[in-house]
XYZ file of C-alpha atoms in Angstrom:
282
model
C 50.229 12.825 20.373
C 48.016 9.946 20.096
C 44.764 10.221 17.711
C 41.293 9.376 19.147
C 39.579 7.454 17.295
C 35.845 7.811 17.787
C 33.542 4.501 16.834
C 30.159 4.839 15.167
C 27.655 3.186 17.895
C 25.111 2.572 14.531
C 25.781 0.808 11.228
C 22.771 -0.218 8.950
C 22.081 -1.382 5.522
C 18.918 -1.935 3.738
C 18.269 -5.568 3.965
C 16.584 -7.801 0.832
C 15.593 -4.483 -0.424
C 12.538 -4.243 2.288
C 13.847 -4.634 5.162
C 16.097 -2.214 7.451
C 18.788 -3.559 9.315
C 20.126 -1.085 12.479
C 22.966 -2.317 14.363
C 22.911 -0.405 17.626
C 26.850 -0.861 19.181
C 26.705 0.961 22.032
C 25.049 4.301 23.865
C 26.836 7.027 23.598
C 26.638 10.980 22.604
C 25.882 10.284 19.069
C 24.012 6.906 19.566
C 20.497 8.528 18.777
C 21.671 11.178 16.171
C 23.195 8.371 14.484
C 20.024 5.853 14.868
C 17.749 8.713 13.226
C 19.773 9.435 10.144
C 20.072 5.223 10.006
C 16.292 5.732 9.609
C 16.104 8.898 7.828
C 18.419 7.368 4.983
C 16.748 3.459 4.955
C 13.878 5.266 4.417
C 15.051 7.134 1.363
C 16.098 3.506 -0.201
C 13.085 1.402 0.605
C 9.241 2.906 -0.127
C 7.276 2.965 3.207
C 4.685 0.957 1.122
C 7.545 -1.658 0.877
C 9.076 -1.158 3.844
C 8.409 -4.594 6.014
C 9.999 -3.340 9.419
C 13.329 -2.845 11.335
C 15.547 -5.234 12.618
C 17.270 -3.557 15.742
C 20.451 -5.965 16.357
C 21.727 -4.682 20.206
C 23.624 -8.342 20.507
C 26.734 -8.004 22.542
C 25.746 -4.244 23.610
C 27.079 -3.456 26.763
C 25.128 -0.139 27.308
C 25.960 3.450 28.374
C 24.639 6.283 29.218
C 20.661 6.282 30.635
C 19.766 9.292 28.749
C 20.391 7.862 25.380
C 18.794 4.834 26.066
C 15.567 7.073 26.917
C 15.834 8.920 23.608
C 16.121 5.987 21.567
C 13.311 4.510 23.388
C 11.484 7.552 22.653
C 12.996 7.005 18.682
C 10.592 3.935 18.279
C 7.380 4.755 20.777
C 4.792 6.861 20.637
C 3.850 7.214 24.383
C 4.146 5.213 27.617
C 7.084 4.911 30.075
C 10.293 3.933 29.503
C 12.174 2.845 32.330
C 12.046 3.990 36.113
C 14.640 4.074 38.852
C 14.138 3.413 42.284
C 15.829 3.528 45.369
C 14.961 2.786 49.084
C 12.570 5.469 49.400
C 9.537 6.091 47.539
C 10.886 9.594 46.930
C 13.980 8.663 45.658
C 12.014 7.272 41.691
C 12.961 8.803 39.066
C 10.338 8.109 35.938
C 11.456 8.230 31.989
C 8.308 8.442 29.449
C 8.296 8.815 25.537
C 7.555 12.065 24.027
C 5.127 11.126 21.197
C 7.387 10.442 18.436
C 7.667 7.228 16.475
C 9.773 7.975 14.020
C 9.347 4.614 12.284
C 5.616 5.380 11.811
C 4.800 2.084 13.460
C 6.467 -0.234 11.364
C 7.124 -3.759 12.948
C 10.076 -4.348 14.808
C 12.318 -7.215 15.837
C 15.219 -6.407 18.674
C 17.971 -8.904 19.155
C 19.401 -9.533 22.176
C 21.738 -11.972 24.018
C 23.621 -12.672 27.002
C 26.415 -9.750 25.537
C 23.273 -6.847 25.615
C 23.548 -5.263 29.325
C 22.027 -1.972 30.513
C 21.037 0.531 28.569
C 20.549 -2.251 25.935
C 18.183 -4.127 28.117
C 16.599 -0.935 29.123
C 15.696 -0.458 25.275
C 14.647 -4.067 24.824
C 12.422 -4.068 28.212
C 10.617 -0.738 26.961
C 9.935 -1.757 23.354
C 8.586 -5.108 24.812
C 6.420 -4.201 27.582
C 4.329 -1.827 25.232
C 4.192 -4.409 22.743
C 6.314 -2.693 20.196
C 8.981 -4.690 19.189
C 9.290 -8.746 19.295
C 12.446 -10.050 21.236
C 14.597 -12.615 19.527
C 17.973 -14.378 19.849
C 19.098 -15.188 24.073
C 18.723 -14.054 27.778
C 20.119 -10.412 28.131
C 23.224 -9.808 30.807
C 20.724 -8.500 33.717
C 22.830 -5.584 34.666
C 20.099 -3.405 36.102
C 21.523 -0.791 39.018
C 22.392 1.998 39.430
C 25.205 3.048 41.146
C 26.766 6.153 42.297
C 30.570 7.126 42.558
C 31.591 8.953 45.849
C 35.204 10.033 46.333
C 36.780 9.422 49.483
C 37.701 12.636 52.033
C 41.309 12.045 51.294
C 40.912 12.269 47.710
C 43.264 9.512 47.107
C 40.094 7.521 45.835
C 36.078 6.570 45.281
C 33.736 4.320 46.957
C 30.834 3.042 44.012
C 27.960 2.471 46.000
C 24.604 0.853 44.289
C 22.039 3.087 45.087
C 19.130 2.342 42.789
C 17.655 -0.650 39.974
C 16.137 -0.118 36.831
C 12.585 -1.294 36.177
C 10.613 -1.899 33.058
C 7.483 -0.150 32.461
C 5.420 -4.093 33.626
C 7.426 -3.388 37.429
C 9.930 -6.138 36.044
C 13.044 -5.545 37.791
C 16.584 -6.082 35.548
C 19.118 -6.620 37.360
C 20.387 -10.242 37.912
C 16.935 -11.357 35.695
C 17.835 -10.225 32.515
C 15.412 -9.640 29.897
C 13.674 -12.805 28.493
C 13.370 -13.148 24.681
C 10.057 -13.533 23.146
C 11.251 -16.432 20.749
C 14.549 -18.055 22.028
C 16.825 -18.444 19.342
C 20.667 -19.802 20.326
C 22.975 -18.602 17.881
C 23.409 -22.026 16.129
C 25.568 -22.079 12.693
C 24.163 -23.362 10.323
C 25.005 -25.341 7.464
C 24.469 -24.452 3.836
C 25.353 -25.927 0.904
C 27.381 -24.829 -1.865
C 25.964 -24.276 -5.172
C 27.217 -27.189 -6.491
C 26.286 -29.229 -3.832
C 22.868 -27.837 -3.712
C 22.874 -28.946 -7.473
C 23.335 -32.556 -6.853
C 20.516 -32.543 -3.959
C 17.873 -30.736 -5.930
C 17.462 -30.406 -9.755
C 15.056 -27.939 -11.443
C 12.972 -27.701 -14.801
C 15.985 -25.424 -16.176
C 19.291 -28.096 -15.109
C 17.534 -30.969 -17.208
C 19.091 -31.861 -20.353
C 17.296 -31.124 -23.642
C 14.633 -28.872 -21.372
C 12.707 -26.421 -23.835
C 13.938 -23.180 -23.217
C 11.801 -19.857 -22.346
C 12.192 -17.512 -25.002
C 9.480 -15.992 -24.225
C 11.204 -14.362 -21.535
C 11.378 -10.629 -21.358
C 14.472 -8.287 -20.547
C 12.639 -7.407 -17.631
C 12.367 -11.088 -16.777
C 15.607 -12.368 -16.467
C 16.608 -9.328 -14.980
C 13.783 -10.601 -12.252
C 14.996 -14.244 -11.938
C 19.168 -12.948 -11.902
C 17.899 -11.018 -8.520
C 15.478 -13.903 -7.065
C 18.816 -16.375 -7.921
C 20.919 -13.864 -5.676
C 18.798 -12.950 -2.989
C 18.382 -16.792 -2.082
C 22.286 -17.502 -1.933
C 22.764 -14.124 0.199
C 19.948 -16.019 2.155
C 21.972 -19.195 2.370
C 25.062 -17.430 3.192
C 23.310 -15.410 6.199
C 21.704 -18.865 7.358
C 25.622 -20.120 7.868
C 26.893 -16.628 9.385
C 24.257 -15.314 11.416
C 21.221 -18.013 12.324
C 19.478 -15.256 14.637
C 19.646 -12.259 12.247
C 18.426 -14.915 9.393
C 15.305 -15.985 11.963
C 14.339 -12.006 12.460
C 14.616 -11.623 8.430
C 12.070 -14.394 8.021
C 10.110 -13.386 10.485
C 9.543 -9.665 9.188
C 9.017 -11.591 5.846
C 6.090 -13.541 7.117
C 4.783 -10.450 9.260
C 4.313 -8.653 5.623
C 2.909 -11.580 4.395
C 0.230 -12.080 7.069
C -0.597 -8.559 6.810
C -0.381 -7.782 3.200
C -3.429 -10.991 2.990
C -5.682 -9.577 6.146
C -5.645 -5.996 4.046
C -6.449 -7.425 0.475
C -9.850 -7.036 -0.334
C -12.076 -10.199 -0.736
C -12.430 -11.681 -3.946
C -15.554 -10.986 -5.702
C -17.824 -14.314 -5.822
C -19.675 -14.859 -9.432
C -23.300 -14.542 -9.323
C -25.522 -17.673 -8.434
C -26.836 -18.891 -11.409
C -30.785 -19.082 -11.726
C -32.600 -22.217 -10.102
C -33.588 -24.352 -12.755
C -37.195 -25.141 -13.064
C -39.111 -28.128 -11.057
C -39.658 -31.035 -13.537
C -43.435 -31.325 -14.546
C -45.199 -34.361 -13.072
């Protein structure tokens, strides 16, 4: 007898140590069980004070099943539709809303997508954008956006799939054929990075020169510091050469904490004038 083998639709890792990486495979039974422990445990490893956001990677997706597209909608919004259905007749809409749960407490979110992320993918994508609570990166989604109903034949011998409704986004935007636009296109470009050594030759620093004065005032603490600066810019470089979209929505969470950590800072206390010196005497 033949094993079945079941595949994880989630995977995720915390990335640069503040940022969590969810890569959503496809939409099965276990797709949102699997997408809240993802969260559940990322939060665990990174502080929410250090927590920069979520990248949500549903590149190459092809979809699945509606109702888990709806829950993990409902996984990253608060409130506010999520998709609707419609067919012919008015009476025929069906409409999906969020259930007032953001279980990533409203931390930012980038969603990749490309021409691989179809259906329920897109119907994730579409939600998260239309209620302004994700921003789209990477390619065009697929456009796959009916609905269609199997109806087996009298003599049983087969089916007839008939198309019988579309999928909308909560804006009216219809999917199907249209896709779902990106909010900064980014094609999927490699890269190329440098070697150490070649890096070496193109740039030198204050440590490489010969005869430099060395810090030995440097603490424990210190070079444990620069060791994990050194590393986390060649896992940079390498991710620039492997994965040029992922690497865009890295930075761009970066510089999202940035801009936000500075509007929160409080203002910098200005010294007091000093007093007016006197008028000369005529």
């Amino acid at each position: 007898m033949r094993e079945i083998i079941r595949v994880r639709p989630v995977s995720y890792h915390a990335d640069g140590g503040n940022i969590g990486y969810i890569r959503i495979s496809s939409f099965n039974e276990q797709t949102t069980d699997e997408l809240k422990k993802a969260i559940v445990d990322i939060s665990k490893q990174i502080p929410s004070e250090n927590l920069a956001g979520y990248v949500i990677d549903l590149r190459n997706n092809p979809g699945g099943l509606l109702d888990q597209a709806v829950s993990v909608s409902r996984t990253f919004m608060a409130r506010g539709e999520i998709v609707s259905t419609r067919g012919r007749r008015p009476e025929e809409t069906q409409r999906f809303a969020a259930r007032g749960g953001d279980l990533t407490k409203g931390k930012p979110l980038i969603v990749l997508i490309n021409g691989g992320s179809a259906s329920a993918s897109e119907i994730v994508a579409g939600a998260l954008h239309d209620h302004n609570r994700a921003t789209l990166v990477g390619t065009r989604s697929f456009g796959k956006g009916s609905v269609q109903t199997i109806i087996p034949l009298g003599s049983g011998n087969g089916a007839m799939r008939l198309t019988t409704a579309r999928y909308y986004t909560p804006s009216g935007r219809s999917i199907q054929a249209l896709g779902i636009s990106p909010d900064i296109v980014v094609p999927q470009e490699q890269a190329k990075v440098l070697d150490a050594s070649k890096q070496d030759n193109q740039q030198t620093s204050e440590s490489q020169l010969k005869g430099i004065l060395s810090n030995d005032s440097m603490t424990d603490a210190e070079k444990k510091q620069y060791i994990a600066e050194q590393k986390a810019a060649a896992d940079e470089a390498k991710l620039r050469g492997s994965d040029f979209q992922l690497a865009y929505a890295v930075d761009l969470l970066k510089g999202l904490a940035v801009a936000n950590a500075t509007a929160t800072a409080p203002a910098p206390t200005s010294a007091p004038a000093a007093d007016a010196a006197p008028a000369p005497a005529n």
